[in-house]
Amino acid sequence: MILYLDTNVYYGAKFVFDKGKFETLKTYITEGAIKLLYTSATLGEVFRRMEEDIEKEIVAYNRAIRKNLETFKIAEQLSIAEISASAVIEERKNKLRSLLALPGVECISLNPLDAEQLMEDYFQKSPPFEDQKPYEFKDAIMINAIRNYQRSSKESICVVSDDDGFRKAFEGQEDFICFKYISEFFKHLQEQTELNGYYITLVQDGFFEEEIFSYLEDLDIDRSDYGEWQCDDREFWDVDFDLMYVERGKEPNQLLLHVNVEYNITVEITHRDEDQSYYDKEEGRYLFEEYVTWNEHHVGSEDLIVVCEIVNNGESFVFKNIISDRKYNYLDLSDESMVDFDEISTSQLEEPDLVYCSQCGNIIGMTASFFDYQDNPLCDKCMVDDEHGTVCPSCGRKYPHESTIDGFCQSCYQEN
């Protein structure tokens, strides 16, 4: 089976080409089940994007070490050090070069270029040219190369791209089969070869539901959009399981079922409302804190690998464990994953003897520097001439307008 991967598939792998789905891809290529196509433009675009993204991430990482991890940086046992962007980028490039150097991988020519067809598609806004993306000449050139290869090979080609315009360019052409994700292609491949409905039914009927729920329940919650927060409760519901593809394990009679889990989760989160709280820089602490408790509804998904063992000559399966690409043991919930919320309650924590502005009501701190004519405290924002009064330039107090003469309070005016 012939396969072409659009550049966004390489981006989606975060430029890690020896693990996860790319490791599975390598196995299929090595076994001769797949012939992988790419172009010089594909490689150039992936390298360019790789350099930009990794450089940006490593700059942020190194800055965090220098600015925020001073005490850890000198702790030798933690081995925290800055990273060389060029070394990481070159290592990732070499991993991709090794993959593309495998027998069964071919770099196809971008020539001959059908300029007439290219310009016709451009002016008619045919995919990949669209109103939102009128300048997709690079995609158009690669699409032309794929079509040229298909015409010469006379074989069907599978195309994977999460770009709608790229896939639309092959719509209605029976010699091309398009997929949004590489896992969909793996599933299609196995449906044509070894995969049968039994595995799909196994997952969809909830054969591993208890184990998958247990895995999700063991994950911690991270709600990093908030500064100070805690998760008081959570509940998973409306969980769907979809078998993406099956992989033979490295051990005899072992199967790796790649399962996509889509879930809804309700979490009770209590967090500090920074807009309603007051942090005193001189004191170096919060003098007033307001906490809000929400019920938040989030939607998320997980790609898991269910490891099981074939027993009784394939008549049954024994669950072994669940593995994941997840490096950290938490669900990262965010404002983007949240689809709904309800406020439950609010509470306040306040230092004793706090001073409030008598005019606007905002917190000043433990002491005040400005006052009105009755010794009521004022904040620096209210200590100005406004509709509430005038600040006497001599004594520095704020007086009602009717109590001032030429901008001075009456006492200071008489003294002057």
Tab-separated table of C-alpha atoms in Angstrom:
chain	number	residue	atom	x	y	z
A	1	MET	CA	0.000	0.000	0.000
A	2	ILE	CA	1.375	3.418	-0.986
A	3	LEU	CA	1.198	6.243	1.546
A	4	TYR	CA	1.886	9.982	1.402
A	5	LEU	CA	2.052	12.043	4.622
A	6	ASP	CA	1.395	15.771	4.492
A	7	THR	CA	3.736	18.023	6.461
A	8	ASN	CA	1.192	18.523	9.267
A	9	VAL	CA	1.489	14.811	10.152
A	10	TYR	CA	5.173	15.342	10.942
A	11	TYR	CA	4.301	18.488	12.916
A	12	GLY	CA	1.666	16.567	14.859
A	13	ALA	CA	4.277	14.044	15.974
A	14	LYS	CA	6.145	16.954	17.633
A	15	PHE	CA	9.123	15.946	15.466
A	16	VAL	CA	9.625	12.690	17.395
A	17	PHE	CA	10.069	10.041	14.705
A	18	ASP	CA	11.129	6.958	16.659
A	19	LYS	CA	8.174	6.543	19.024
A	20	GLY	CA	4.411	6.139	18.967
A	21	LYS	CA	2.710	6.163	15.593
A	22	PHE	CA	5.937	6.769	13.694
A	23	GLU	CA	7.451	3.686	15.326
A	24	THR	CA	4.432	1.710	14.072
A	25	LEU	CA	4.870	3.299	10.638
A	26	LYS	CA	8.519	2.228	10.595
A	27	THR	CA	7.497	-1.365	11.390
A	28	TYR	CA	5.032	-1.452	8.482
A	29	ILE	CA	7.635	0.009	6.118
A	30	THR	CA	10.262	-2.507	7.230
A	31	GLU	CA	7.818	-5.399	6.810
A	32	GLY	CA	6.968	-4.201	3.292
A	33	ALA	CA	3.315	-3.457	4.050
A	34	ILE	CA	3.724	0.243	3.232
A	35	LYS	CA	5.623	2.236	0.653
A	36	LEU	CA	6.081	5.761	1.962
A	37	LEU	CA	6.325	8.759	-0.388
A	38	TYR	CA	7.700	12.211	0.322
A	39	THR	CA	9.056	15.177	-1.640
A	40	SER	CA	12.016	17.473	-1.151
A	41	ALA	CA	9.498	20.241	-0.413
A	42	THR	CA	7.958	18.109	2.347
A	43	LEU	CA	11.343	17.589	3.956
A	44	GLY	CA	12.267	21.256	3.614
A	45	GLU	CA	9.009	22.425	5.195
A	46	VAL	CA	9.313	19.962	8.077
A	47	PHE	CA	12.906	21.014	8.768
A	48	ARG	CA	11.974	24.717	8.628
A	49	ARG	CA	9.054	24.282	11.029
A	50	MET	CA	11.138	22.022	13.259
A	51	GLU	CA	13.828	24.681	13.616
A	52	GLU	CA	11.277	27.384	14.453
A	53	ASP	CA	9.259	25.374	16.981
A	54	ILE	CA	12.137	23.701	18.803
A	55	GLU	CA	14.156	26.920	18.957
A	56	LYS	CA	11.168	28.721	20.490
A	57	GLU	CA	10.542	25.971	23.059
A	58	ILE	CA	14.188	25.682	24.095
A	59	VAL	CA	14.566	29.453	24.456
A	60	ALA	CA	11.562	29.396	26.821
A	61	TYR	CA	12.991	26.385	28.693
A	62	ASN	CA	16.445	27.928	29.118
A	63	ARG	CA	14.934	31.227	30.210
A	64	ALA	CA	12.871	29.420	32.843
A	65	ILE	CA	16.015	27.763	34.209
A	66	ARG	CA	17.873	31.065	34.414
A	67	LYS	CA	14.990	33.083	35.844
A	68	ASN	CA	12.923	30.680	37.928
A	69	LEU	CA	15.095	27.731	38.955
A	70	GLU	CA	18.108	29.331	40.606
A	71	THR	CA	18.094	27.025	43.636
A	72	PHE	CA	17.639	23.911	41.506
A	73	LYS	CA	20.235	24.883	38.932
A	74	ILE	CA	23.047	24.524	41.471
A	75	ALA	CA	21.747	21.222	42.874
A	76	GLU	CA	23.976	18.714	41.087
A	77	GLN	CA	21.815	15.703	41.888
A	78	LEU	CA	18.940	17.165	39.821
A	79	SER	CA	21.110	17.610	36.713
A	80	ILE	CA	19.166	20.647	35.520
A	81	ALA	CA	21.031	22.421	32.750
A	82	GLU	CA	20.335	24.532	29.705
A	83	ILE	CA	19.782	22.751	26.378
A	84	SER	CA	21.468	23.371	23.044
A	85	ALA	CA	18.781	24.026	20.438
A	86	SER	CA	21.082	23.159	17.548
A	87	ALA	CA	21.954	19.764	19.077
A	88	VAL	CA	18.301	18.855	19.610
A	89	ILE	CA	17.308	20.000	16.125
A	90	GLU	CA	20.121	18.041	14.464
A	91	GLU	CA	19.238	14.902	16.452
A	92	ARG	CA	15.588	15.159	15.356
A	93	LYS	CA	16.602	15.765	11.744
A	94	ASN	CA	18.803	12.655	11.796
A	95	LYS	CA	15.904	10.552	13.135
A	96	LEU	CA	13.756	11.666	10.205
A	97	ARG	CA	16.591	11.145	7.718
A	98	SER	CA	16.999	7.581	9.049
A	99	LEU	CA	13.293	6.896	8.569
A	100	LEU	CA	13.291	8.274	5.037
A	101	ALA	CA	16.424	6.280	4.180
A	102	LEU	CA	14.637	2.955	4.753
A	103	PRO	CA	14.025	0.641	1.806
A	104	GLY	CA	10.403	1.208	0.880
A	105	VAL	CA	10.606	4.992	1.177
A	106	GLU	CA	10.819	7.071	-2.001
A	107	CYS	CA	11.380	10.760	-2.646
A	108	ILE	CA	9.187	11.597	-5.632
A	109	SER	CA	9.978	14.324	-8.117
A	110	LEU	CA	8.245	17.691	-8.111
A	111	ASN	CA	8.647	17.782	-11.898
A	112	PRO	CA	7.111	18.044	-14.374
A	113	LEU	CA	5.111	20.968	-13.049
A	114	ASP	CA	1.702	21.377	-14.690
A	115	ALA	CA	1.691	25.191	-14.588
A	116	GLU	CA	-1.468	25.469	-16.695
A	117	GLN	CA	-3.455	23.317	-14.260
A	118	LEU	CA	-1.843	25.087	-11.290
A	119	MET	CA	-2.937	28.533	-12.446
A	120	GLU	CA	-6.400	27.301	-13.421
A	121	ASP	CA	-6.895	25.909	-9.904
A	122	TYR	CA	-5.613	29.177	-8.450
A	123	PHE	CA	-7.996	31.421	-10.368
A	124	GLN	CA	-10.971	29.104	-9.834
A	125	LYS	CA	-10.050	28.732	-6.135
A	126	SER	CA	-10.089	24.968	-6.435
A	127	PRO	CA	-8.495	23.055	-3.507
A	128	PRO	CA	-5.984	23.635	-2.078
A	129	PHE	CA	-6.624	27.270	-3.146
A	130	GLU	CA	-9.501	28.696	-1.121
A	131	ASP	CA	-10.747	32.111	-0.012
A	132	GLN	CA	-9.032	31.692	3.337
A	133	LYS	CA	-5.815	30.314	1.806
A	134	PRO	CA	-5.289	31.854	-1.647
A	135	TYR	CA	-1.529	31.364	-1.760
A	136	GLU	CA	-1.113	27.615	-1.182
A	137	PHE	CA	1.316	27.126	-4.070
A	138	LYS	CA	3.581	24.788	-2.068
A	139	ASP	CA	0.663	22.446	-1.374
A	140	ALA	CA	-0.460	22.652	-4.990
A	141	ILE	CA	3.012	21.691	-6.233
A	142	MET	CA	3.149	18.687	-3.876
A	143	ILE	CA	-0.364	17.612	-4.891
A	144	ASN	CA	0.722	17.790	-8.522
A	145	ALA	CA	3.742	15.570	-7.725
A	146	ILE	CA	1.514	12.971	-6.018
A	147	ARG	CA	-0.852	12.902	-8.978
A	148	ASN	CA	2.053	12.529	-11.414
A	149	TYR	CA	3.426	9.604	-9.407
A	150	GLN	CA	0.030	7.900	-9.343
A	151	ARG	CA	-0.360	8.247	-13.108
A	152	SER	CA	3.003	6.584	-13.673
A	153	SER	CA	2.626	3.865	-11.019
A	154	LYS	CA	-1.046	3.047	-11.809
A	155	GLU	CA	-1.555	2.243	-8.093
A	156	SER	CA	-3.868	3.763	-5.509
A	157	ILE	CA	-2.300	6.174	-3.040
A	158	CYS	CA	-3.401	6.870	0.517
A	159	VAL	CA	-2.977	10.505	1.617
A	160	VAL	CA	-2.948	11.610	5.261
A	161	SER	CA	-3.478	15.294	6.059
A	162	ASP	CA	-5.450	17.240	8.642
A	163	ASP	CA	-5.662	20.108	6.127
A	164	ASP	CA	-9.189	20.064	4.686
A	165	GLY	CA	-8.094	21.862	1.514
A	166	PHE	CA	-5.287	19.368	0.882
A	167	ARG	CA	-7.679	16.411	1.165
A	168	LYS	CA	-10.362	18.111	-0.941
A	169	ALA	CA	-7.873	18.304	-3.816
A	170	PHE	CA	-8.249	14.501	-4.176
A	171	GLU	CA	-12.020	14.287	-3.718
A	172	GLY	CA	-13.853	12.266	-6.362
A	173	GLN	CA	-10.638	10.640	-7.601
A	174	GLU	CA	-10.957	6.888	-7.130
A	175	ASP	CA	-7.190	6.336	-7.171
A	176	PHE	CA	-6.771	8.285	-3.931
A	177	ILE	CA	-7.985	7.513	-0.420
A	178	CYS	CA	-7.689	10.363	2.094
A	179	PHE	CA	-7.483	10.295	5.879
A	180	LYS	CA	-7.313	13.079	8.431
A	181	TYR	CA	-5.170	11.171	10.921
A	182	ILE	CA	-2.511	8.518	10.490
A	183	SER	CA	-4.359	6.282	12.985
A	184	GLU	CA	-7.287	6.203	10.523
A	185	PHE	CA	-4.905	5.006	7.831
A	186	PHE	CA	-3.551	2.251	10.128
A	187	LYS	CA	-7.113	1.106	10.773
A	188	HIS	CA	-7.838	1.057	7.026
A	189	LEU	CA	-4.634	-0.893	6.373
A	190	GLN	CA	-5.548	-3.556	8.886
A	191	GLU	CA	-9.120	-3.784	7.640
A	192	GLN	CA	-7.595	-4.697	4.279
A	193	THR	CA	-5.259	-7.274	5.841
A	194	GLU	CA	-5.488	-8.784	9.321
A	195	LEU	CA	-7.953	-6.758	11.382
A	196	ASN	CA	-11.482	-8.083	11.662
A	197	GLY	CA	-14.645	-6.945	13.375
A	198	TYR	CA	-13.938	-9.023	16.453
A	199	TYR	CA	-11.317	-6.597	17.781
A	200	ILE	CA	-13.552	-3.601	17.136
A	201	THR	CA	-16.482	-5.250	18.926
A	202	LEU	CA	-14.183	-6.161	21.799
A	203	VAL	CA	-13.427	-2.510	22.482
A	204	GLN	CA	-16.808	-0.978	21.667
A	205	ASP	CA	-18.630	-3.499	23.868
A	206	GLY	CA	-16.537	-2.325	26.802
A	207	PHE	CA	-14.370	-5.409	27.277
A	208	PHE	CA	-11.603	-3.166	28.727
A	209	GLU	CA	-13.904	-0.456	30.089
A	210	GLU	CA	-13.127	-1.122	33.754
A	211	GLU	CA	-9.365	-0.985	33.185
A	212	ILE	CA	-9.573	2.199	31.096
A	213	PHE	CA	-11.768	3.930	33.703
A	214	SER	CA	-9.311	2.897	36.397
A	215	TYR	CA	-6.453	4.403	34.377
A	216	LEU	CA	-8.303	7.713	33.943
A	217	GLU	CA	-9.294	7.860	37.615
A	218	ASP	CA	-5.657	7.465	38.659
A	219	LEU	CA	-4.614	10.576	36.736
A	220	ASP	CA	-4.235	13.828	38.664
A	221	ILE	CA	-5.961	17.014	37.490
A	222	ASP	CA	-3.951	20.027	36.351
A	223	ARG	CA	-5.865	23.311	35.960
A	224	SER	CA	-2.894	25.486	35.063
A	225	ASP	CA	-4.933	28.498	33.877
A	226	TYR	CA	-5.398	29.313	37.562
A	227	GLY	CA	-2.621	30.483	39.878
A	228	GLU	CA	-3.823	29.050	43.200
A	229	TRP	CA	-6.372	26.239	42.925
A	230	GLN	CA	-7.432	22.802	44.080
A	231	CYS	CA	-9.633	20.053	42.672
A	232	ASP	CA	-12.317	19.128	45.203
A	233	ASP	CA	-14.141	16.473	43.181
A	234	ARG	CA	-14.395	14.969	39.687
A	235	GLU	CA	-16.550	12.575	37.717
A	236	PHE	CA	-16.064	10.989	34.287
A	237	TRP	CA	-19.170	10.416	32.188
A	238	ASP	CA	-20.259	9.748	28.599
A	239	VAL	CA	-17.005	7.946	27.782
A	240	ASP	CA	-16.627	6.500	24.254
A	241	PHE	CA	-14.028	3.986	23.095
A	242	ASP	CA	-12.830	3.618	19.519
A	243	LEU	CA	-10.289	1.074	18.297
A	244	MET	CA	-7.853	2.901	16.013
A	245	TYR	CA	-5.643	-0.025	15.021
A	246	VAL	CA	-4.034	-3.219	16.318
A	247	GLU	CA	-0.329	-3.876	16.539
A	248	ARG	CA	1.509	-7.105	17.176
A	249	GLY	CA	3.530	-6.859	20.384
A	250	LYS	CA	7.185	-7.758	20.758
A	251	GLU	CA	6.367	-10.729	22.961
A	252	PRO	CA	4.719	-13.907	21.604
A	253	ASN	CA	0.907	-13.857	21.555
A	254	GLN	CA	0.881	-10.184	22.561
A	255	LEU	CA	-1.475	-7.636	21.004
A	256	LEU	CA	-1.341	-3.866	21.365
A	257	LEU	CA	-4.787	-2.330	20.866
A	258	HIS	CA	-4.501	1.378	20.123
A	259	VAL	CA	-7.675	2.865	21.563
A	260	ASN	CA	-8.931	6.454	21.404
A	261	VAL	CA	-10.954	7.425	24.463
A	262	GLU	CA	-13.229	10.463	24.298
A	263	TYR	CA	-14.647	11.547	27.636
A	264	ASN	CA	-16.646	14.173	29.461
A	265	ILE	CA	-15.498	15.126	32.931
A	266	THR	CA	-17.052	17.366	35.568
A	267	VAL	CA	-14.598	18.817	38.076
A	268	GLU	CA	-15.242	20.926	41.150
A	269	ILE	CA	-12.462	23.514	41.198
A	270	THR	CA	-11.773	26.111	43.878
A	271	HIS	CA	-9.387	28.834	42.740
A	272	ARG	CA	-8.233	32.275	43.787
A	273	ASP	CA	-9.793	35.086	41.782
A	274	GLU	CA	-6.771	37.264	41.072
A	275	ASP	CA	-8.927	40.217	39.967
A	276	GLN	CA	-10.717	40.287	43.317
A	277	SER	CA	-7.663	39.507	45.491
A	278	TYR	CA	-5.007	41.918	46.728
A	279	TYR	CA	-1.269	41.158	46.731
A	280	ASP	CA	0.952	43.614	48.619
A	281	LYS	CA	4.384	43.810	46.993
A	282	GLU	CA	5.983	45.390	50.055
A	283	GLU	CA	4.584	42.729	52.366
A	284	GLY	CA	5.275	40.021	49.795
A	285	ARG	CA	1.964	38.292	50.456
A	286	TYR	CA	-1.760	38.383	49.797
A	287	LEU	CA	-3.608	40.576	52.255
A	288	PHE	CA	-7.021	39.731	50.828
A	289	GLU	CA	-7.998	36.661	48.823
A	290	GLU	CA	-11.284	35.754	47.191
A	291	TYR	CA	-11.812	32.110	46.253
A	292	VAL	CA	-14.450	30.922	43.795
A	293	THR	CA	-15.715	27.365	43.517
A	294	TRP	CA	-16.961	26.199	40.112
A	295	ASN	CA	-18.436	23.091	38.597
A	296	GLU	CA	-16.610	22.869	35.263
A	297	HIS	CA	-17.545	20.609	32.351
A	298	HIS	CA	-14.595	19.620	30.158
A	299	VAL	CA	-14.296	17.429	27.063
A	300	GLY	CA	-11.075	15.605	26.282
A	301	SER	CA	-9.532	12.594	24.596
A	302	GLU	CA	-6.728	10.138	25.260
A	303	ASP	CA	-4.833	7.768	22.975
A	304	LEU	CA	-4.111	4.637	24.989
A	305	ILE	CA	-2.536	1.294	24.221
A	306	VAL	CA	-4.263	-1.691	25.803
A	307	VAL	CA	-1.779	-4.528	26.120
A	308	CYS	CA	-3.343	-7.971	26.113
A	309	GLU	CA	-2.320	-11.570	25.512
A	310	ILE	CA	-3.965	-14.040	23.172
A	311	VAL	CA	-4.875	-17.315	24.909
A	312	ASN	CA	-6.687	-20.493	23.896
A	313	ASN	CA	-5.580	-20.157	20.271
A	314	GLY	CA	-7.133	-16.728	19.885
A	315	GLU	CA	-10.490	-17.576	21.465
A	316	SER	CA	-9.987	-15.146	24.373
A	317	PHE	CA	-7.780	-12.360	25.661
A	318	VAL	CA	-6.126	-11.634	28.996
A	319	PHE	CA	-5.672	-7.979	29.946
A	320	LYS	CA	-2.089	-7.071	30.864
A	321	ASN	CA	-1.794	-3.303	31.292
A	322	ILE	CA	-2.353	0.113	29.718
A	323	ILE	CA	0.474	2.208	28.374
A	324	SER	CA	0.428	5.776	27.132
A	325	ASP	CA	2.673	8.389	25.559
A	326	ARG	CA	1.868	10.550	28.586
A	327	LYS	CA	5.036	11.639	30.383
A	328	TYR	CA	3.259	13.244	33.332
A	329	ASN	CA	0.535	11.583	35.353
A	330	TYR	CA	-2.179	14.233	35.019
A	331	LEU	CA	-5.027	15.449	32.815
A	332	ASP	CA	-4.298	18.935	31.565
A	333	LEU	CA	-7.640	20.764	31.734
A	334	SER	CA	-7.782	24.311	30.406
A	335	ASP	CA	-10.130	27.085	29.333
A	336	GLU	CA	-9.991	25.577	25.826
A	337	SER	CA	-11.214	22.149	26.973
A	338	MET	CA	-13.977	23.669	29.143
A	339	VAL	CA	-17.403	23.762	27.494
A	340	ASP	CA	-19.577	24.893	30.413
A	341	PHE	CA	-19.356	25.993	34.057
A	342	ASP	CA	-21.516	26.959	37.046
A	343	GLU	CA	-20.490	29.023	40.059
A	344	ILE	CA	-21.135	27.238	43.357
A	345	SER	CA	-19.817	29.628	46.007
A	346	THR	CA	-17.311	32.331	46.928
A	347	SER	CA	-15.288	32.863	50.096
A	348	GLN	CA	-12.808	35.450	51.370
A	349	LEU	CA	-9.647	35.314	53.425
A	350	GLU	CA	-8.610	38.640	54.921
A	351	GLU	CA	-5.703	39.801	57.067
A	352	PRO	CA	-6.847	41.617	60.236
A	353	ASP	CA	-6.622	45.419	60.404
A	354	LEU	CA	-6.601	45.927	56.644
A	355	VAL	CA	-6.977	49.525	55.517
A	356	TYR	CA	-9.527	50.330	52.783
A	357	CYS	CA	-9.831	53.495	50.705
A	358	SER	CA	-12.714	55.577	52.037
A	359	GLN	CA	-13.559	56.831	48.531
A	360	CYS	CA	-13.384	53.805	46.182
A	361	GLY	CA	-13.380	50.984	48.729
A	362	ASN	CA	-10.259	49.230	47.372
A	363	ILE	CA	-7.665	47.726	49.685
A	364	ILE	CA	-4.728	50.009	50.481
A	365	GLY	CA	-2.754	47.574	52.671
A	366	MET	CA	-1.740	47.542	56.305
A	367	THR	CA	-1.159	51.309	56.449
A	368	ALA	CA	-2.288	54.373	54.488
A	369	SER	CA	-0.175	57.265	53.230
A	370	PHE	CA	-2.949	59.627	52.144
A	371	PHE	CA	-5.972	60.978	54.012
A	372	ASP	CA	-8.886	63.317	53.580
A	373	TYR	CA	-9.734	66.238	55.879
A	374	GLN	CA	-11.413	63.842	58.367
A	375	ASP	CA	-8.375	61.505	58.521
A	376	ASN	CA	-10.122	58.879	56.401
A	377	PRO	CA	-7.586	56.840	54.358
A	378	LEU	CA	-7.341	57.314	50.590
A	379	CYS	CA	-5.516	55.254	47.960
A	380	ASP	CA	-3.057	56.885	45.562
A	381	LYS	CA	-5.569	56.680	42.692
A	382	CYS	CA	-8.162	58.678	44.662
A	383	MET	CA	-5.618	61.156	45.996
A	384	VAL	CA	-6.221	63.508	43.048
A	385	ASP	CA	-8.445	66.456	42.251
A	386	ASP	CA	-11.748	65.039	41.039
A	387	GLU	CA	-15.491	65.405	41.528
A	388	HIS	CA	-15.086	64.303	45.155
A	389	GLY	CA	-12.755	67.107	46.192
A	390	THR	CA	-9.449	68.953	45.904
A	391	VAL	CA	-6.058	68.018	47.331
A	392	CYS	CA	-4.542	70.908	49.253
A	393	PRO	CA	-0.966	71.401	47.978
A	394	SER	CA	0.138	72.690	51.372
A	395	CYS	CA	-1.137	70.161	53.937
A	396	GLY	CA	-1.696	67.307	51.472
A	397	ARG	CA	-5.229	66.478	52.575
A	398	LYS	CA	-8.269	66.153	50.347
A	399	TYR	CA	-11.149	68.569	50.974
A	400	PRO	CA	-14.599	69.024	49.477
A	401	HIS	CA	-14.593	71.702	46.783
A	402	GLU	CA	-16.760	74.028	48.871
A	403	SER	CA	-14.133	73.944	51.647
A	404	THR	CA	-11.271	75.191	49.463
A	405	ILE	CA	-10.149	78.652	48.302
A	406	ASP	CA	-8.009	78.937	45.164
A	407	GLY	CA	-7.070	75.245	45.485
A	408	PHE	CA	-6.060	75.447	49.177
A	409	CYS	CA	-7.939	74.362	52.237
A	410	GLN	CA	-9.199	77.313	54.289
A	411	SER	CA	-6.591	76.892	57.060
A	412	CYS	CA	-3.647	76.748	54.655
A	413	TYR	CA	-5.077	79.647	52.621
A	414	GLN	CA	-5.212	81.858	55.706
A	415	GLU	CA	-1.673	80.855	56.732
A	416	ASN	CA	-0.341	81.691	53.299
